[in-house]
Every structure is written in structure tokens, then in C-alpha cells.
JSON list of C-alpha atoms in Angstrom, two decimals:
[
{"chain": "A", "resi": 1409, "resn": "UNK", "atom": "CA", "xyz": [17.55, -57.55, -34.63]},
{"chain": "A", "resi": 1410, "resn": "UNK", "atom": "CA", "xyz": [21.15, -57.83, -35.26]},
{"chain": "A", "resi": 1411, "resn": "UNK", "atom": "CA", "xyz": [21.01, -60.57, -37.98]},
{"chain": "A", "resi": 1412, "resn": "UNK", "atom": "CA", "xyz": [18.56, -58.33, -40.07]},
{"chain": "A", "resi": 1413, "resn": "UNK", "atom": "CA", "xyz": [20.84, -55.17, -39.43]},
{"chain": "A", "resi": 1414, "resn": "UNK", "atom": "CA", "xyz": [24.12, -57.10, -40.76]},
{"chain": "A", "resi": 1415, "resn": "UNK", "atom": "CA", "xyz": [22.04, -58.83, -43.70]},
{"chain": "A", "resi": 1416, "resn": "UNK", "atom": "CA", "xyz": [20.87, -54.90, -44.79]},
{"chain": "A", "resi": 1417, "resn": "UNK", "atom": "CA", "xyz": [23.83, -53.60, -44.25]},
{"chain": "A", "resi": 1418, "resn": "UNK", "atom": "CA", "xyz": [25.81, -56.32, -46.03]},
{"chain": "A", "resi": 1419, "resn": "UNK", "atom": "CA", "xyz": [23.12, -56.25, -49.23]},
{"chain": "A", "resi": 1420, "resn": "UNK", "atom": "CA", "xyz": [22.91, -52.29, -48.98]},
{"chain": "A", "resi": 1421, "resn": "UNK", "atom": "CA", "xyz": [26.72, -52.00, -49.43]},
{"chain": "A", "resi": 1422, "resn": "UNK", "atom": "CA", "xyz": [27.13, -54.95, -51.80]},
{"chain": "A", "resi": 1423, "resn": "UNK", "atom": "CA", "xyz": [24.99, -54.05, -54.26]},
{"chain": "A", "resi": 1424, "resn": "UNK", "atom": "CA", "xyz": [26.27, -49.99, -54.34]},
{"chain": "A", "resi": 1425, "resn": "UNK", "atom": "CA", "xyz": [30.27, -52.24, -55.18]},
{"chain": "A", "resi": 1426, "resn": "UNK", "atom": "CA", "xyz": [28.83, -54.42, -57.45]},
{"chain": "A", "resi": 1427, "resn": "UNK", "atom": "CA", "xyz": [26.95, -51.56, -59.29]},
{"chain": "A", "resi": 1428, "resn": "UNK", "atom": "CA", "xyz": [30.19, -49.47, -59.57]},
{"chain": "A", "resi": 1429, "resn": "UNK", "atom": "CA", "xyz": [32.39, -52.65, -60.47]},
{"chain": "A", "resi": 1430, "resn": "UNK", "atom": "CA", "xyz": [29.60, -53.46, -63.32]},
{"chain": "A", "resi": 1431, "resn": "UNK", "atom": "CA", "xyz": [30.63, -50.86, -65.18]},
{"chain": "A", "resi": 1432, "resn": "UNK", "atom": "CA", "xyz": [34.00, -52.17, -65.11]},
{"chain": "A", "resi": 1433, "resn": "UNK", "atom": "CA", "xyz": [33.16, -55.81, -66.23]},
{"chain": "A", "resi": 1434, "resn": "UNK", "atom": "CA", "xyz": [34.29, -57.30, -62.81]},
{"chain": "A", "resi": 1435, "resn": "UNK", "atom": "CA", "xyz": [31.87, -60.02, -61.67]},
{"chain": "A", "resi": 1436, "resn": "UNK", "atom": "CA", "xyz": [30.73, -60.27, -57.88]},
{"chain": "A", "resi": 1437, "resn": "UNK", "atom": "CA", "xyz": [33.87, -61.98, -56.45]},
{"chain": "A", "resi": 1438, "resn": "UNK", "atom": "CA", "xyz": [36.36, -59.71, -58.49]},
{"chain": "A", "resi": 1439, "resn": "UNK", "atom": "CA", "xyz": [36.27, -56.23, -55.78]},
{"chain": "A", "resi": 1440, "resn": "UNK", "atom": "CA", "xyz": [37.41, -58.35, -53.14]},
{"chain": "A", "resi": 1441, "resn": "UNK", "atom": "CA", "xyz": [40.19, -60.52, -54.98]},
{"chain": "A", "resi": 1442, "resn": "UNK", "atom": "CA", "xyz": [41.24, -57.23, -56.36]},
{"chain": "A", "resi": 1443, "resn": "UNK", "atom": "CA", "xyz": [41.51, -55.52, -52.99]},
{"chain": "A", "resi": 1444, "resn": "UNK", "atom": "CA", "xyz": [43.11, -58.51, -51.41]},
{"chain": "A", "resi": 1445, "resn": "UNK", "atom": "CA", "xyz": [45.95, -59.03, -54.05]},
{"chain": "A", "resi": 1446, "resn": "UNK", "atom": "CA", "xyz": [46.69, -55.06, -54.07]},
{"chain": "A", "resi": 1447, "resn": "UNK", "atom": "CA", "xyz": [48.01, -55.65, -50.30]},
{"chain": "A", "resi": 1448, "resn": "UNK", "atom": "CA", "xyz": [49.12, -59.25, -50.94]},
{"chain": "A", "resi": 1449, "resn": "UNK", "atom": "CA", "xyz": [50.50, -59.42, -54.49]},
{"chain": "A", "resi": 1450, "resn": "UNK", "atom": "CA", "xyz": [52.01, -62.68, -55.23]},
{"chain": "A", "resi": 1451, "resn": "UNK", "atom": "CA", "xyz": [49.73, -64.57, -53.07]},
{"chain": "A", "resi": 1452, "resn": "UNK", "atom": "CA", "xyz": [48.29, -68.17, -53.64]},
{"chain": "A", "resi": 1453, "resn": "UNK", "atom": "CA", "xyz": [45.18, -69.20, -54.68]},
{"chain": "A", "resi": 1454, "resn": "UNK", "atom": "CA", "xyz": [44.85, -71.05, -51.18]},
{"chain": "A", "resi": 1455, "resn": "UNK", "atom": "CA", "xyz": [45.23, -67.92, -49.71]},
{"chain": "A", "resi": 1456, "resn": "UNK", "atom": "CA", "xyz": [43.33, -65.48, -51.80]},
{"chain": "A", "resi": 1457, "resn": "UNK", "atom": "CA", "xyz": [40.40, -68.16, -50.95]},
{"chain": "A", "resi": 1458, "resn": "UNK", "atom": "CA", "xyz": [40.68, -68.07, -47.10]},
{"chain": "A", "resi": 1459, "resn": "UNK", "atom": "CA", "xyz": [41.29, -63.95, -47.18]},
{"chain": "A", "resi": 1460, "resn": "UNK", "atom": "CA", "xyz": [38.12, -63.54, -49.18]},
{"chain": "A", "resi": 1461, "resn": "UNK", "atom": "CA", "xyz": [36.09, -65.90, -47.84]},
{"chain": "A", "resi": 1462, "resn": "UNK", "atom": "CA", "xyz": [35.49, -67.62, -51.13]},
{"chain": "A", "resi": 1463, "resn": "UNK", "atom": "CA", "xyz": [35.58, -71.86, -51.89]},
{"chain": "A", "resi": 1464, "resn": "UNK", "atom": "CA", "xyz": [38.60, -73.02, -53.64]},
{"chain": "A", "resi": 1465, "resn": "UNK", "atom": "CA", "xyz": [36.60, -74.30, -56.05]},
{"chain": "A", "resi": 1466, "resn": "UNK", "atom": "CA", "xyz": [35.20, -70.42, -56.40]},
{"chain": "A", "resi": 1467, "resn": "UNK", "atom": "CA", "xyz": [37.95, -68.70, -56.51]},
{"chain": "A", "resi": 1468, "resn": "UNK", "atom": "CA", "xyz": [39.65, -70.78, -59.24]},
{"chain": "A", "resi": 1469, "resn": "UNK", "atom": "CA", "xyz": [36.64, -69.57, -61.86]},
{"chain": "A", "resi": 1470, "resn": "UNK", "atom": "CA", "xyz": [37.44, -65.90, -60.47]},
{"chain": "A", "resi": 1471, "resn": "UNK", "atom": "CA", "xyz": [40.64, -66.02, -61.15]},
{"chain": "A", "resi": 1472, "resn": "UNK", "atom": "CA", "xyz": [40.38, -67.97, -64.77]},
{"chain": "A", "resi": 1473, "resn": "UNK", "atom": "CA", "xyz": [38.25, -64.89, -65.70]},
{"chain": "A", "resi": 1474, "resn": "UNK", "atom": "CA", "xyz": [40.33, -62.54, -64.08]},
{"chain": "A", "resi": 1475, "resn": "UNK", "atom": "CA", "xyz": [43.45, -63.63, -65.84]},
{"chain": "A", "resi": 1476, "resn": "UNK", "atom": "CA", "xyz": [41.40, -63.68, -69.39]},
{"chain": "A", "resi": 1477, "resn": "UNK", "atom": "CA", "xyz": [41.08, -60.60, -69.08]},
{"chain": "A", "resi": 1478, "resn": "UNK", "atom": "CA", "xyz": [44.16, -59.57, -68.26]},
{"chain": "A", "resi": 1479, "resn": "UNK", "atom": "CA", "xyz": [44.14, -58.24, -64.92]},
{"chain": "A", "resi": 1480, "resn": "UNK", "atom": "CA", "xyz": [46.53, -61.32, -62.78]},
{"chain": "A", "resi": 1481, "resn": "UNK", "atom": "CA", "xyz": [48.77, -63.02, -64.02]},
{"chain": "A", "resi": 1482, "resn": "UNK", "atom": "CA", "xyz": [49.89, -66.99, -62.37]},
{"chain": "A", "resi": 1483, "resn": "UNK", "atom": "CA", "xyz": [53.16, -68.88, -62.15]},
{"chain": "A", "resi": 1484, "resn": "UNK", "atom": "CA", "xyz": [54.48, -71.68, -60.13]},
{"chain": "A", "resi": 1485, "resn": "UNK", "atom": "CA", "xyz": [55.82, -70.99, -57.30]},
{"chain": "A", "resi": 1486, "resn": "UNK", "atom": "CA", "xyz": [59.27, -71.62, -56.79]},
{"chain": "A", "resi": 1487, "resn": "UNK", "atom": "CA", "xyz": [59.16, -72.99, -53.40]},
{"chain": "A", "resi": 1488, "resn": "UNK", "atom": "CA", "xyz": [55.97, -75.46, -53.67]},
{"chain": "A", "resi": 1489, "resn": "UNK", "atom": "CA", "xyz": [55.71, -76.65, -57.59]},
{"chain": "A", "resi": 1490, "resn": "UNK", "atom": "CA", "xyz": [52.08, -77.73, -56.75]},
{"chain": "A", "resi": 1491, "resn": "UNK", "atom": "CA", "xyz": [50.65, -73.90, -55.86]},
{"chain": "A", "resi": 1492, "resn": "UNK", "atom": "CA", "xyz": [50.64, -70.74, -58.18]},
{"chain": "A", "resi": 1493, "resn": "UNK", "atom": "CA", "xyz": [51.48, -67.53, -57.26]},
{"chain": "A", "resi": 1494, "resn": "UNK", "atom": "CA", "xyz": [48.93, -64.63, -58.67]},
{"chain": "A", "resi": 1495, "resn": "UNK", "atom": "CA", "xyz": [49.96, -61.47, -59.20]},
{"chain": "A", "resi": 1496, "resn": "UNK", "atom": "CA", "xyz": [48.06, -58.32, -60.48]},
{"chain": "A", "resi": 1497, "resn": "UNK", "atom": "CA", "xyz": [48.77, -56.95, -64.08]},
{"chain": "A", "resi": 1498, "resn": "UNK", "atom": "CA", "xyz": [49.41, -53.32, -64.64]},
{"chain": "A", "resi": 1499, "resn": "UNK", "atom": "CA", "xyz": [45.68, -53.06, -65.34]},
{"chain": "A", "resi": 1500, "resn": "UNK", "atom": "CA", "xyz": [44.76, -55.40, -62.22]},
{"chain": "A", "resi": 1501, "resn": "UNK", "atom": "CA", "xyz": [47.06, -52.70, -60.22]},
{"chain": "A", "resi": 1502, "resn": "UNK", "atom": "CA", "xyz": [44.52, -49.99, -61.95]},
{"chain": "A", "resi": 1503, "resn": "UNK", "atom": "CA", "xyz": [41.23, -51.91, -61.28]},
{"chain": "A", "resi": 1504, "resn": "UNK", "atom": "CA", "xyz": [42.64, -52.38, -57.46]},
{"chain": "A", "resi": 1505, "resn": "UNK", "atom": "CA", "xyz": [43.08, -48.97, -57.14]},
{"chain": "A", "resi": 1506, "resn": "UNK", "atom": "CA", "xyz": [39.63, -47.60, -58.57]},
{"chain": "A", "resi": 1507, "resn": "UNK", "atom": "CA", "xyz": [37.96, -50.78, -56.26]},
{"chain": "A", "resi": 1508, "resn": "UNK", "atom": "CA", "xyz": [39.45, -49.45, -53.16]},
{"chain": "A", "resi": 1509, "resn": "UNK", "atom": "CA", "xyz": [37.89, -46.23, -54.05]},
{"chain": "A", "resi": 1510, "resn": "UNK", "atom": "CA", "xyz": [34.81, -47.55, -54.86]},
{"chain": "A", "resi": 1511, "resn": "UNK", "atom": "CA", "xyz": [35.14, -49.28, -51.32]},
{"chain": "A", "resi": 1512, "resn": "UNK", "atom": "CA", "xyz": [36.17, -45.94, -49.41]},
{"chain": "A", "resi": 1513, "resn": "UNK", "atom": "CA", "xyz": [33.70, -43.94, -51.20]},
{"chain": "A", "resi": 1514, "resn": "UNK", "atom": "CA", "xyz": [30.96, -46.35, -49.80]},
{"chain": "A", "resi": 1515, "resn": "UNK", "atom": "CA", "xyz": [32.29, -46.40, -46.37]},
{"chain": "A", "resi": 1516, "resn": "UNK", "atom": "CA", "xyz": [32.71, -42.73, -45.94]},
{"chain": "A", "resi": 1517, "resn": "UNK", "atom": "CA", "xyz": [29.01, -42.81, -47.04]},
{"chain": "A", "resi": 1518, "resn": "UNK", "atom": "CA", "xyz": [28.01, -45.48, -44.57]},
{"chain": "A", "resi": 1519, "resn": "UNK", "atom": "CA", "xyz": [30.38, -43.65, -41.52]},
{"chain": "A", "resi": 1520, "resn": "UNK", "atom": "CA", "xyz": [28.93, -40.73, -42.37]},
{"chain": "A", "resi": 1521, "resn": "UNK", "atom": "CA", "xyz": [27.91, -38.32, -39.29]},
{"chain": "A", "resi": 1522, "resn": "UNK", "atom": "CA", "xyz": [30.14, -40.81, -36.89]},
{"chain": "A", "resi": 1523, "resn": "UNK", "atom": "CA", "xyz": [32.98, -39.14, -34.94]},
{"chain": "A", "resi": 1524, "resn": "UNK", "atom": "CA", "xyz": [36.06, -41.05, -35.19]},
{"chain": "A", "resi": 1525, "resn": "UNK", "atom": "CA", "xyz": [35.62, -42.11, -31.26]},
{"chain": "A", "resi": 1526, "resn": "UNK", "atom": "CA", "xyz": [32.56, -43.98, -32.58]},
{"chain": "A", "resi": 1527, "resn": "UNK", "atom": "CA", "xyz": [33.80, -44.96, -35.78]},
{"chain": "A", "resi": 1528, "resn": "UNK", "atom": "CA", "xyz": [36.39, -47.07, -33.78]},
{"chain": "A", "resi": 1529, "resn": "UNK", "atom": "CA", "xyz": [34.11, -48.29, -31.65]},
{"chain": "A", "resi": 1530, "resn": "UNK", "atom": "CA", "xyz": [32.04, -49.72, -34.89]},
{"chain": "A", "resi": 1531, "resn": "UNK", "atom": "CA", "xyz": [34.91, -51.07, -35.76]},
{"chain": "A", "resi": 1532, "resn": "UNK", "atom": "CA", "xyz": [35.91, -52.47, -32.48]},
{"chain": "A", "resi": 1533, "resn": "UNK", "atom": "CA", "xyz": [32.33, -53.88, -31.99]},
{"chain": "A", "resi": 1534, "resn": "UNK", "atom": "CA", "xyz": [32.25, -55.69, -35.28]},
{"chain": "A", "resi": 1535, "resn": "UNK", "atom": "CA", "xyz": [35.57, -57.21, -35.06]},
{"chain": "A", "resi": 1536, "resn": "UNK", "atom": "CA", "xyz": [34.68, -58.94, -31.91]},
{"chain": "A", "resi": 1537, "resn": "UNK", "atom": "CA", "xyz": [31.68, -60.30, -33.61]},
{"chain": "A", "resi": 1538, "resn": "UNK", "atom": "CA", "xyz": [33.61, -61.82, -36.16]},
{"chain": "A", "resi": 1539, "resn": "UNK", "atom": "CA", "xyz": [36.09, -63.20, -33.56]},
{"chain": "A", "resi": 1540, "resn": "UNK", "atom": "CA", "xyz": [33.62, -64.62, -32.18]},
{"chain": "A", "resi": 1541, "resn": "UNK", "atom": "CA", "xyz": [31.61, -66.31, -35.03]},
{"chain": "A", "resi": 1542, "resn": "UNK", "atom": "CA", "xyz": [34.95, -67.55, -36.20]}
]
């Protein structure tokens, strides 16, 4: 029962994002880079990849599109020649910002009718489920 409750859930919540981000031109793996590099900007590509769950290999094509059109930027960074740094644009900083909405408009739907005793307990529960798949 739990494996079909996590795949709903996941697909249920997914597609609502991926709907909203549509209309923004962001492909599937976009939201989450986006969210990621609003709390991490100046991150690497190594570790955009093991924040979002995404292959290397993935995350370069996301972030080739991203930075055609125009929302990161990438330089070398200064301490390690061999890595890039990624940063968000002014418009990547705007896209962020209406993605994290897009995210807490979604959750507030999901949480809604939970007191905040059993919203922490959600939360609490499903972190210990990743801990332990992990």
C-alpha cells in the first residue's frame, strides 16, 4: 500500500508543477534546479546533480537549456579549474521565485485540513523513510 500511495502522490503533485512550469517553458528537471540554486546559488554541477537527484549526465542537458535561455549563468571556479560554478540570472532569480510558489501553492493544497502537529509528523514520517531508503 505504501509504494502505490508515494507513486500517486509523487505523479499527482508532479504533474500539477510541471503543468504550471509549462507555461513558463521550463522542462521537467528545471522546478527543481531552479529551487535548488535559489538556496544554493553558485553551486556546482556535481552538486546541483546529487541535491536533485538527477545523473550528471542529466543535469548537464538541463543546465545547457537553462543557460540558453538565459536563466544561469557558469564560470570556472576559482578554486577547482575542472568544475563550474552556476549561478541564477536575474530572470533565473524570477523563475525561482514563481517555482517556489508554484511548489507552496501545491503543498498547502496537499496539507490541506492537517493541523500543524500532524503536518510535522508527515514530515517527520517521510524523512525517516528517506533515511532509510538512502
Amino acid at each position: 500500500m505504501y509504494h502505490i500511495l508515494m507513486l500517486e502522490n509523487q505523479t499527482i503533485f508532479t504533474k500539477k508543477v510541471l503543468k504550471e512550469a509549462a507555461l513558463l517553458n521550463l522542462s521537467s528537471g528545471q522546478p527543481r534546479v531552479l529551487e535548488f540554486l535559489k538556496n544554493n546559488d553558485g553551486a556546482m554541477q556535481k552538486d546541483i546533480a546529487q541535491a536533485c537527484l538527477i545523473e550528471p549526465s542529466s543535469v548537464s542537458s538541463v543546465l545547457s537549456k537553462m543557460e540558453k535561455d538565459g536563466l544561469i549563468t557558469r564560470h570556472i571556479n576559482a578554486d577547482n579549474k575542472r568544475s563550474m560554478d552556476v549561478t541564477l540570472t536575474q530572470l533565473g532569480k524570477e523563475m525561482a521565485q514563481y517555482i517556489e510558489d508554484i511548489f507552496n501553492q501545491f503543498e498547502k493544497e496537499a496539507l490541506a485540513g492537517f493541523s500543524e502537529s500532524e503536518k510535522e509528523t508527515l514530515l517527520t514520517l517521510l524523512k525517516k523513510v528517506n533515511d532509510n531508503l538512502n
